[in-house]
mmCIF file of C-alpha atoms in Angstrom:
data_model
loop_
_atom_site.group_PDB
_atom_site.id
_atom_site.type_symbol
_atom_site.label_atom_id
_atom_site.label_comp_id
_atom_site.label_asym_id
_atom_site.label_seq_id
_atom_site.Cartn_x
_atom_site.Cartn_y
_atom_site.Cartn_z
ATOM 1 C CA MET A 1 7.017 -4.462 6.074
ATOM 2 C CA LEU A 2 5.188 -3.207 2.984
ATOM 3 C CA VAL A 3 1.390 -3.375 2.830
ATOM 4 C CA LEU A 4 -0.967 -2.672 -0.059
ATOM 5 C CA GLY A 5 -4.199 -1.018 1.073
ATOM 6 C CA ILE A 6 -7.490 -0.949 -0.860
ATOM 7 C CA GLU A 7 -10.478 1.299 -0.060
ATOM 8 C CA THR A 8 -13.874 1.066 -1.844
ATOM 9 C CA THR A 9 -16.478 1.529 0.897
ATOM 10 C CA CYS A 10 -18.176 4.618 -0.567
ATOM 11 C CA ASP A 11 -17.402 6.919 -3.503
ATOM 12 C CA GLU A 12 -13.600 6.984 -3.436
ATOM 13 C CA THR A 13 -11.625 4.273 -5.197
ATOM 14 C CA ALA A 14 -8.242 4.211 -3.489
ATOM 15 C CA ALA A 15 -5.071 2.183 -3.153
ATOM 16 C CA ALA A 16 -1.781 2.841 -1.369
ATOM 17 C CA ILE A 17 1.537 1.348 -0.350
ATOM 18 C CA VAL A 18 2.593 1.960 3.239
ATOM 19 C CA GLU A 19 5.751 0.843 4.984
ATOM 20 C CA ARG A 20 5.736 -0.032 8.674
ATOM 21 C CA GLN A 21 9.278 0.253 9.962
ATOM 22 C CA ARG A 22 10.864 -1.852 12.704
ATOM 23 C CA ASP A 23 10.443 0.905 15.288
ATOM 24 C CA GLY A 24 6.690 1.033 14.588
ATOM 25 C CA ARG A 25 6.766 4.225 12.562
ATOM 26 C CA GLY A 26 4.975 4.462 9.244
ATOM 27 C CA LYS A 27 5.832 5.873 5.845
ATOM 28 C CA ILE A 28 3.481 6.414 2.902
ATOM 29 C CA LEU A 29 5.133 5.363 -0.359
ATOM 30 C CA SER A 30 2.068 6.041 -2.513
ATOM 31 C CA ASN A 31 -1.552 7.006 -1.964
ATOM 32 C CA ILE A 32 -3.829 7.129 -5.008
ATOM 33 C CA VAL A 33 -7.425 8.309 -4.627
ATOM 34 C CA PHE A 34 -9.977 8.573 -7.427
ATOM 35 C CA SER A 35 -13.061 10.536 -6.381
ATOM 36 C CA GLN A 36 -16.421 9.794 -7.980
ATOM 37 C CA THR A 37 -17.882 13.188 -7.022
ATOM 38 C CA SER A 38 -18.720 14.141 -10.606
ATOM 39 C CA GLU A 39 -20.634 10.882 -11.159
ATOM 40 C CA HIS A 40 -22.899 11.523 -8.168
ATOM 41 C CA ALA A 41 -23.226 15.323 -8.276
ATOM 42 C CA ALA A 42 -26.391 15.298 -10.374
ATOM 43 C CA PHE A 43 -28.142 13.188 -7.732
ATOM 44 C CA GLY A 44 -27.066 15.270 -4.724
ATOM 45 C CA GLY A 45 -25.602 12.220 -2.996
ATOM 46 C CA VAL A 46 -23.920 8.872 -3.532
ATOM 47 C CA VAL A 47 -25.835 6.336 -5.627
ATOM 48 C CA PRO A 48 -24.663 2.873 -4.459
ATOM 49 C CA GLU A 49 -25.044 1.129 -7.837
ATOM 50 C CA ILE A 50 -23.116 3.837 -9.677
ATOM 51 C CA ALA A 51 -20.405 3.750 -7.024
ATOM 52 C CA ALA A 52 -19.972 -0.028 -7.243
ATOM 53 C CA ARG A 53 -19.743 0.025 -11.046
ATOM 54 C CA ALA A 54 -17.156 2.790 -10.931
ATOM 55 C CA HIS A 55 -15.031 0.786 -8.497
ATOM 56 C CA VAL A 56 -15.116 -2.202 -10.853
ATOM 57 C CA GLU A 57 -14.048 -0.090 -13.809
ATOM 58 C CA ILE A 58 -11.065 1.662 -12.231
ATOM 59 C CA LEU A 59 -9.776 -0.305 -9.217
ATOM 60 C CA ASP A 60 -7.212 -2.367 -11.150
ATOM 61 C CA ARG A 61 -5.668 0.780 -12.620
ATOM 62 C CA ILE A 62 -5.595 2.518 -9.234
ATOM 63 C CA ILE A 63 -3.753 -0.448 -7.702
ATOM 64 C CA SER A 64 -1.271 -0.533 -10.586
ATOM 65 C CA LYS A 65 -0.619 3.184 -10.173
ATOM 66 C CA ALA A 66 -0.103 2.800 -6.417
ATOM 67 C CA LEU A 67 2.451 0.044 -7.012
ATOM 68 C CA ALA A 68 4.248 2.088 -9.669
ATOM 69 C CA GLU A 69 4.442 5.268 -7.562
ATOM 70 C CA GLY A 70 5.546 3.221 -4.572
ATOM 71 C CA CYS A 71 8.272 1.618 -6.715
ATOM 72 C CA CYS A 72 6.939 -1.810 -5.733
ATOM 73 C CA ALA A 73 5.992 -5.025 -7.448
ATOM 74 C CA PHE A 74 3.513 -7.540 -6.067
ATOM 75 C CA GLU A 75 6.377 -9.809 -4.996
ATOM 76 C CA ASN A 76 7.684 -7.023 -2.731
ATOM 77 C CA ILE A 77 4.423 -6.760 -0.788
ATOM 78 C CA ASP A 78 4.214 -8.425 2.634
ATOM 79 C CA GLY A 79 0.422 -8.299 2.855
ATOM 80 C CA VAL A 80 -2.751 -6.834 1.384
ATOM 81 C CA ALA A 81 -5.237 -4.891 3.495
ATOM 82 C CA VAL A 82 -8.745 -4.060 2.370
ATOM 83 C CA ALA A 83 -11.702 -2.228 3.862
ATOM 84 C CA ALA A 84 -14.201 -5.044 4.459
ATOM 85 C CA GLY A 85 -16.837 -2.722 5.958
ATOM 86 C CA PRO A 86 -18.763 -0.861 7.105
ATOM 87 C CA GLY A 87 -19.901 0.788 3.902
ATOM 88 C CA LEU A 88 -21.981 0.451 0.754
ATOM 89 C CA ILE A 89 -22.041 -3.312 0.304
ATOM 90 C CA GLY A 90 -21.543 -3.287 -3.481
ATOM 91 C CA GLY A 91 -18.340 -1.300 -3.227
ATOM 92 C CA VAL A 92 -17.099 -3.342 -0.268
ATOM 93 C CA ILE A 93 -17.583 -6.551 -2.293
ATOM 94 C CA VAL A 94 -15.536 -5.116 -5.184
ATOM 95 C CA GLY A 95 -12.572 -4.224 -2.978
ATOM 96 C CA LEU A 96 -12.653 -7.393 -0.871
ATOM 97 C CA THR A 97 -12.906 -9.696 -3.902
ATOM 98 C CA THR A 98 -9.941 -7.953 -5.520
ATOM 99 C CA ALA A 99 -7.866 -8.173 -2.342
ATOM 100 C CA LYS A 100 -8.650 -11.868 -1.929
ATOM 101 C CA ALA A 101 -7.496 -12.551 -5.496
ATOM 102 C CA ILE A 102 -4.219 -10.698 -4.888
ATOM 103 C CA ALA A 103 -3.632 -12.499 -1.586
ATOM 104 C CA LEU A 104 -4.394 -15.899 -3.141
ATOM 105 C CA VAL A 105 -2.227 -15.487 -6.213
ATOM 106 C CA GLY A 106 0.595 -13.790 -4.315
ATOM 107 C CA GLU A 107 0.403 -16.204 -1.363
ATOM 108 C CA MET A 108 0.428 -13.257 1.045
ATOM 109 C CA PRO A 109 -1.524 -12.457 4.235
ATOM 110 C CA LEU A 110 -4.924 -10.806 3.943
ATOM 111 C CA MET A 111 -6.089 -8.217 6.495
ATOM 112 C CA ALA A 112 -9.822 -7.416 6.384
ATOM 113 C CA VAL A 113 -9.828 -3.942 7.917
ATOM 114 C CA ASN A 114 -12.717 -2.164 9.590
ATOM 115 C CA HIS A 115 -12.999 1.209 7.841
ATOM 116 C CA LEU A 116 -13.565 2.982 11.166
ATOM 117 C CA GLU A 117 -10.516 1.325 12.702
ATOM 118 C CA ALA A 118 -8.471 2.679 9.817
ATOM 119 C CA HIS A 119 -9.623 6.216 10.665
ATOM 120 C CA ALA A 120 -8.918 5.512 14.336
ATOM 121 C CA LEU A 121 -5.316 4.446 13.707
ATOM 122 C CA THR A 122 -4.331 7.051 11.089
ATOM 123 C CA ALA A 123 -2.888 9.380 13.746
ATOM 124 C CA ARG A 124 -0.340 6.677 14.603
ATOM 125 C CA LEU A 125 0.778 6.707 10.970
ATOM 126 C CA THR A 126 1.106 10.495 10.802
ATOM 127 C CA ASP A 127 2.197 11.344 14.362
ATOM 128 C CA ASN A 128 3.297 8.033 15.932
ATOM 129 C CA ILE A 129 1.170 8.707 19.018
ATOM 130 C CA ALA A 130 0.948 6.168 21.811
ATOM 131 C CA PHE A 131 -2.136 4.475 23.224
ATOM 132 C CA PRO A 132 -4.505 5.289 24.827
ATOM 133 C CA TYR A 133 -5.995 8.335 23.112
ATOM 134 C CA CYS A 134 -9.452 9.858 22.713
ATOM 135 C CA LEU A 135 -10.822 9.813 19.176
ATOM 136 C CA PHE A 136 -13.465 12.117 17.710
ATOM 137 C CA LEU A 137 -14.541 10.382 14.505
ATOM 138 C CA ALA A 138 -16.856 12.452 12.330
ATOM 139 C CA SER A 139 -17.715 11.724 8.712
ATOM 140 C CA GLY A 140 -20.689 11.501 6.389
ATOM 141 C CA GLY A 141 -21.823 8.260 7.981
ATOM 142 C CA HIS A 142 -20.366 8.239 11.492
ATOM 143 C CA THR A 143 -20.093 10.473 14.538
ATOM 144 C CA GLN A 144 -18.420 8.874 17.559
ATOM 145 C CA ILE A 145 -16.200 9.545 20.542
ATOM 146 C CA VAL A 146 -13.997 6.530 21.219
ATOM 147 C CA ALA A 147 -11.339 5.495 23.714
ATOM 148 C CA VAL A 148 -8.614 3.955 21.534
ATOM 149 C CA ARG A 149 -6.716 1.651 23.889
ATOM 150 C CA GLY A 150 -4.879 -0.482 21.339
ATOM 151 C CA VAL A 151 -5.193 -2.148 17.947
ATOM 152 C CA GLY A 152 -8.581 -3.857 18.048
ATOM 153 C CA ASP A 153 -9.325 -2.440 21.513
ATOM 154 C CA TYR A 154 -11.954 0.318 21.363
ATOM 155 C CA VAL A 155 -14.488 1.607 23.886
ATOM 156 C CA LEU A 156 -17.399 3.635 22.545
ATOM 157 C CA LEU A 157 -17.943 6.712 24.731
ATOM 158 C CA GLY A 158 -20.474 8.556 22.579
ATOM 159 C CA ASN A 159 -22.401 8.005 19.359
ATOM 160 C CA THR A 160 -25.030 9.747 17.251
ATOM 161 C CA VAL A 161 -28.578 8.627 17.930
ATOM 162 C CA ASP A 162 -29.725 9.687 14.452
ATOM 163 C CA ASP A 163 -27.743 11.554 11.762
ATOM 164 C CA ALA A 164 -23.987 11.841 11.462
ATOM 165 C CA ILE A 165 -22.491 15.342 11.402
ATOM 166 C CA GLY A 166 -21.256 15.008 7.832
ATOM 167 C CA GLU A 167 -24.687 13.832 6.727
ATOM 168 C CA ALA A 168 -26.287 16.827 8.461
ATOM 169 C CA PHE A 169 -23.926 19.208 6.639
ATOM 170 C CA ASP A 170 -24.716 17.569 3.294
ATOM 171 C CA LYS A 171 -28.483 17.639 3.862
ATOM 172 C CA THR A 172 -28.310 21.270 4.942
ATOM 173 C CA ALA A 173 -26.475 22.122 1.743
ATOM 174 C CA LYS A 174 -29.054 20.275 -0.352
ATOM 175 C CA LEU A 175 -31.902 22.085 1.435
ATOM 176 C CA LEU A 176 -30.286 25.446 0.679
ATOM 177 C CA GLY A 177 -29.565 24.601 -2.953
ATOM 178 C CA LEU A 178 -25.789 24.367 -2.601
ATOM 179 C CA ALA A 179 -23.572 22.195 -4.764
ATOM 180 C CA TYR A 180 -22.550 18.624 -3.912
ATOM 181 C CA PRO A 181 -20.556 17.650 -1.860
ATOM 182 C CA GLY A 182 -22.347 19.885 0.587
ATOM 183 C CA GLY A 183 -20.121 20.018 3.664
ATOM 184 C CA PRO A 184 -17.380 22.194 2.144
ATOM 185 C CA GLN A 185 -19.999 24.439 0.518
ATOM 186 C CA VAL A 186 -21.708 25.102 3.858
ATOM 187 C CA GLU A 187 -18.330 26.040 5.327
ATOM 188 C CA ILE A 188 -17.604 28.447 2.470
ATOM 189 C CA GLU A 189 -21.015 30.121 2.817
ATOM 190 C CA ALA A 190 -20.650 30.326 6.612
ATOM 191 C CA GLU A 191 -17.534 32.485 6.248
ATOM 192 C CA GLN A 192 -19.741 35.254 4.802
ATOM 193 C CA GLY A 193 -22.629 34.805 7.220
ATOM 194 C CA ASP A 194 -23.813 35.944 10.652
ATOM 195 C CA PRO A 195 -23.772 32.965 13.075
ATOM 196 C CA GLU A 196 -26.062 34.779 15.509
ATOM 197 C CA ARG A 197 -28.889 35.690 13.143
ATOM 198 C CA PHE A 198 -30.847 32.454 13.625
ATOM 199 C CA ASP A 199 -31.410 30.964 17.063
ATOM 200 C CA LEU A 200 -30.937 27.275 16.311
ATOM 201 C CA PRO A 201 -31.063 24.548 18.982
ATOM 202 C CA ARG A 202 -28.039 22.728 20.441
ATOM 203 C CA PRO A 203 -29.350 19.138 20.707
ATOM 204 C CA MET A 204 -28.068 17.019 23.657
ATOM 205 C CA TYR A 205 -26.138 20.010 25.020
ATOM 206 C CA GLY A 206 -25.402 19.625 28.732
ATOM 207 C CA ARG A 207 -26.317 15.945 29.001
ATOM 208 C CA SER A 208 -24.194 13.639 31.146
ATOM 209 C CA ASP A 209 -23.666 11.139 28.310
ATOM 210 C CA ALA A 210 -21.509 11.931 25.274
ATOM 211 C CA ASN A 211 -24.061 11.133 22.558
ATOM 212 C CA PHE A 212 -25.022 13.344 19.606
ATOM 213 C CA SER A 213 -28.282 14.160 17.832
ATOM 214 C CA LEU A 214 -28.524 16.207 14.628
ATOM 215 C CA SER A 215 -32.007 15.578 13.225
ATOM 216 C CA GLY A 216 -33.686 18.284 15.341
ATOM 217 C CA LEU A 217 -31.101 20.841 14.293
ATOM 218 C CA LYS A 218 -31.759 20.077 10.618
ATOM 219 C CA THR A 219 -35.506 20.432 11.148
ATOM 220 C CA ALA A 220 -35.076 23.760 12.936
ATOM 221 C CA LEU A 221 -32.939 25.085 10.094
ATOM 222 C CA ARG A 222 -35.527 24.013 7.519
ATOM 223 C CA LEU A 223 -38.273 25.793 9.439
ATOM 224 C CA GLU A 224 -36.218 28.996 9.639
ATOM 225 C CA ALA A 225 -35.542 28.815 5.896
ATOM 226 C CA GLU A 226 -39.233 28.331 5.121
ATOM 227 C CA LYS A 227 -40.157 31.387 7.189
ATOM 228 C CA ILE A 228 -38.101 33.746 5.034
ATOM 229 C CA ALA A 229 -38.326 32.039 1.625
ATOM 230 C CA PRO A 230 -37.402 32.908 -1.067
ATOM 231 C CA LEU A 231 -33.855 33.056 0.224
ATOM 232 C CA SER A 232 -31.354 35.716 -0.736
ATOM 233 C CA ASP A 233 -27.639 34.962 -0.959
ATOM 234 C CA GLN A 234 -27.146 36.596 2.444
ATOM 235 C CA ASP A 235 -29.957 34.509 3.933
ATOM 236 C CA VAL A 236 -28.190 31.345 2.779
ATOM 237 C CA ALA A 237 -24.868 32.536 4.199
ATOM 238 C CA ASP A 238 -26.474 33.409 7.552
ATOM 239 C CA LEU A 239 -28.290 30.091 7.745
ATOM 240 C CA CYS A 240 -25.034 28.233 7.043
ATOM 241 C CA ALA A 241 -23.143 30.273 9.629
ATOM 242 C CA SER A 242 -25.834 29.709 12.261
ATOM 243 C CA PHE A 243 -25.961 25.988 11.497
ATOM 244 C CA GLN A 244 -22.188 25.590 11.594
ATOM 245 C CA GLN A 245 -21.930 27.486 14.893
ATOM 246 C CA ALA A 246 -24.595 25.245 16.427
ATOM 247 C CA VAL A 247 -22.632 22.168 15.342
ATOM 248 C CA VAL A 248 -19.388 23.602 16.748
ATOM 249 C CA ASP A 249 -21.058 24.314 20.098
ATOM 250 C CA VAL A 250 -22.564 20.820 20.262
ATOM 251 C CA VAL A 251 -19.288 19.114 19.346
ATOM 252 C CA GLU A 252 -17.387 21.100 21.965
ATOM 253 C CA ASP A 253 -19.865 20.165 24.695
ATOM 254 C CA ARG A 254 -20.048 16.503 23.694
ATOM 255 C CA ILE A 255 -16.258 16.098 23.536
ATOM 256 C CA ARG A 256 -15.857 17.743 26.940
ATOM 257 C CA VAL A 257 -18.147 15.061 28.326
ATOM 258 C CA GLY A 258 -16.332 12.378 26.319
ATOM 259 C CA LEU A 259 -12.966 13.409 27.758
ATOM 260 C CA ARG A 260 -14.434 13.305 31.250
ATOM 261 C CA LEU A 261 -15.775 9.796 30.650
ATOM 262 C CA PHE A 262 -12.396 8.782 29.215
ATOM 263 C CA ARG A 263 -10.571 9.877 32.358
ATOM 264 C CA HIS A 264 -13.042 8.035 34.573
ATOM 265 C CA GLY A 265 -12.348 4.704 32.891
ATOM 266 C CA HIS A 266 -8.777 4.989 31.643
ATOM 267 C CA ASP A 267 -5.496 6.786 32.084
ATOM 268 C CA ALA A 268 -5.298 10.377 30.842
ATOM 269 C CA PRO A 269 -5.377 10.385 27.021
ATOM 270 C CA THR A 270 -2.081 10.879 25.235
ATOM 271 C CA ALA A 271 -3.956 13.069 22.746
ATOM 272 C CA LEU A 272 -7.328 14.147 21.404
ATOM 273 C CA VAL A 273 -7.462 12.847 17.851
ATOM 274 C CA ALA A 274 -9.906 14.069 15.188
ATOM 275 C CA ALA A 275 -10.486 11.904 12.119
ATOM 276 C CA GLY A 276 -12.963 11.680 9.264
ATOM 277 C CA GLY A 277 -13.932 14.229 6.632
ATOM 278 C CA VAL A 278 -15.613 16.603 9.102
ATOM 279 C CA ALA A 279 -12.209 17.125 10.748
ATOM 280 C CA ALA A 280 -11.300 19.192 7.684
ATOM 281 C CA ASN A 281 -13.825 21.878 8.719
ATOM 282 C CA GLN A 282 -11.730 24.828 9.893
ATOM 283 C CA ALA A 283 -14.227 26.124 12.471
ATOM 284 C CA ILE A 284 -14.397 22.705 14.114
ATOM 285 C CA ARG A 285 -10.610 22.337 14.038
ATOM 286 C CA GLU A 286 -10.084 25.712 15.712
ATOM 287 C CA MET A 287 -12.511 24.768 18.465
ATOM 288 C CA LEU A 288 -10.789 21.405 18.953
ATOM 289 C CA HIS A 289 -7.385 23.105 19.315
ATOM 290 C CA ARG A 290 -8.767 25.347 22.035
ATOM 291 C CA LEU A 291 -10.576 22.484 23.764
ATOM 292 C CA ALA A 292 -7.494 20.227 23.765
ATOM 293 C CA PHE A 293 -5.389 23.023 25.267
ATOM 294 C CA GLU A 294 -7.949 23.661 27.996
ATOM 295 C CA ALA A 295 -8.146 19.928 28.728
ATOM 296 C CA GLY A 296 -4.379 19.700 29.133
ATOM 297 C CA THR A 297 -3.807 17.421 26.161
ATOM 298 C CA THR A 298 -2.677 17.709 22.534
ATOM 299 C CA LEU A 299 -4.843 17.806 19.438
ATOM 300 C CA VAL A 300 -3.721 15.527 16.616
ATOM 301 C CA VAL A 301 -5.453 15.872 13.246
ATOM 302 C CA PRO A 302 -4.035 14.047 10.214
ATOM 303 C CA PRO A 303 -3.626 16.116 7.020
ATOM 304 C CA PRO A 304 -6.927 16.703 5.178
ATOM 305 C CA GLY A 305 -6.087 14.117 2.524
ATOM 306 C CA LEU A 306 -5.792 11.450 5.216
ATOM 307 C CA CYS A 307 -8.966 12.523 7.049
ATOM 308 C CA THR A 308 -11.182 11.643 4.105
ATOM 309 C CA ASP A 309 -11.333 8.083 2.731
ATOM 310 C CA ASN A 310 -8.018 6.883 1.293
ATOM 311 C CA GLY A 311 -5.936 3.759 0.790
ATOM 312 C CA ALA A 312 -3.068 4.732 3.090
ATOM 313 C CA MET A 313 -5.223 4.517 6.206
ATOM 314 C CA ILE A 314 -6.359 1.026 5.191
ATOM 315 C CA ALA A 315 -2.798 -0.080 4.467
ATOM 316 C CA TRP A 316 -1.596 1.287 7.813
ATOM 317 C CA ALA A 317 -4.367 -0.416 9.788
ATOM 318 C CA GLY A 318 -3.480 -3.606 7.965
ATOM 319 C CA ALA A 319 0.196 -3.177 8.830
ATOM 320 C CA GLU A 320 -0.656 -2.597 12.494
ATOM 321 C CA ARG A 321 -2.723 -5.768 12.518
ATOM 322 C CA LEU A 322 -0.159 -7.792 10.577
ATOM 323 C CA ALA A 323 2.535 -6.801 13.082
ATOM 324 C CA LEU A 324 0.398 -8.462 15.782
ATOM 325 C CA GLY A 325 -0.301 -11.543 13.662
ATOM 326 C CA LEU A 326 -3.927 -10.550 13.043
ATOM 327 C CA THR A 327 -4.724 -11.881 9.574
ATOM 328 C CA ASP A 328 -7.893 -13.197 7.936
ATOM 329 C CA GLY A 329 -8.842 -16.158 5.796
ATOM 330 C CA LEU A 330 -10.213 -16.027 2.283
ATOM 331 C CA ASP A 331 -13.646 -16.895 3.690
ATOM 332 C CA ILE A 332 -13.983 -13.465 5.351
ATOM 333 C CA MET A 333 -17.279 -11.824 4.392
ATOM 334 C CA PRO A 334 -18.031 -8.200 3.458
ATOM 335 C CA ARG A 335 -20.031 -6.268 6.050
ATOM 336 C CA ALA A 336 -22.334 -3.320 5.400
ATOM 337 C CA ARG A 337 -22.500 -2.751 9.176
ATOM 338 C CA TRP A 338 -19.550 -3.356 11.458
ATOM 339 C CA PRO A 339 -19.430 -1.418 14.744
ATOM 340 C CA LEU A 340 -15.937 -0.375 15.781
ATOM 341 C CA GLU A 341 -16.376 -1.916 19.217
ATOM 342 C CA ASP A 342 -16.907 -5.327 17.538
ATOM 343 C CA VAL A 343 -13.421 -5.302 16.004
ATOM 344 C CA VAL A 344 -11.263 -8.081 17.445
ATOM 345 C CA GLY A 345 -7.681 -7.470 18.547
ATOM 346 C CA ALA A 346 -4.877 -9.685 19.760
ATOM 347 C CA GLN A 347 -5.091 -11.292 23.193
ATOM 348 C CA PRO A 348 -2.367 -10.245 25.688
ATOM 349 C CA ALA A 349 -0.678 -13.658 25.412
ATOM 350 C CA ASP A 350 -0.575 -13.349 21.624
ATOM 351 C CA ILE A 351 1.030 -9.905 21.864
ATOM 352 C CA TYR A 352 3.607 -11.214 24.343
ATOM 353 C CA ARG A 353 4.594 -14.059 22.026
ATOM 354 C CA LYS A 354 4.811 -11.661 19.069
ATOM 355 C CA VAL A 355 7.145 -9.326 20.982
ATOM 356 C CA GLN A 356 9.306 -12.218 22.162
ATOM 357 C CA HIS A 357 9.874 -13.401 18.607
ATOM 358 C CA SER A 358 10.277 -9.980 16.945
#
């Protein structure tokens, strides 16, 4: 089957064509992403109104380009998938309204995809891994450890009680006067810095739950910066290195706990999967490789372009849901908040009937 995917939840306008083959494997035919970074750079973060207007202006062209590069016409598409949340509500409305119009005119199924579920299932598109697996989802807005047991079947093992890791990276960059987007800039500076110069805290380290907290770490970094202001270039590099190392240590400890909780409630994970923009951080990836090896499992990280927001992950999640008969009506509403554990999957009887008739 061929599925068109549309993503507009934040500051990327994206569309893609993905094929789900009969054996369950996936193939990306096109994946077009337009980043709005330049529009938001002057503000040091995403401005929701600007983002929504940009989606309106360019989404039609992005979809047309995805169809052209995928060598598809609308009549070839078996369904349209769209990120219906969570995200900035203005952008979500733009994408969902467009997808509804396409589904209505083309008389094709509509799949309203949870953005987090799309991240959770991307590893099945890239590596065809089997359920159940342990997911570390880290982005600008989300930091979670999740047991992924099936399409629409997720158990939250750990969550952030305040800031997401990506948000903490971006706010650290802004505090230190680095360019937007901040996460990659902190990583670049950290390569030249001393991670042991500043003794920053490791929040939640050693706790029996798998939750995260980043606000105290940000505050500690700000206090250290204020002590030595004005900052030299080396000061900035050392602060970034110390901050990044603290995050790496916290993530390692929290995922160790998450894997232990996973094994208590489920079979051994088929893999440790990292998704979201933070998974592109090389220091975190190296730690995850080591941790997965020590835990006796395999680390699966999609390519960087599929870790950040994109249309292919939405199309694939839609294809996975369509294969199970999970479609939505045109009355589906956009959602600014939509916890992953609230996503609905197919009931066992529904799956059985689908397999019997496939």
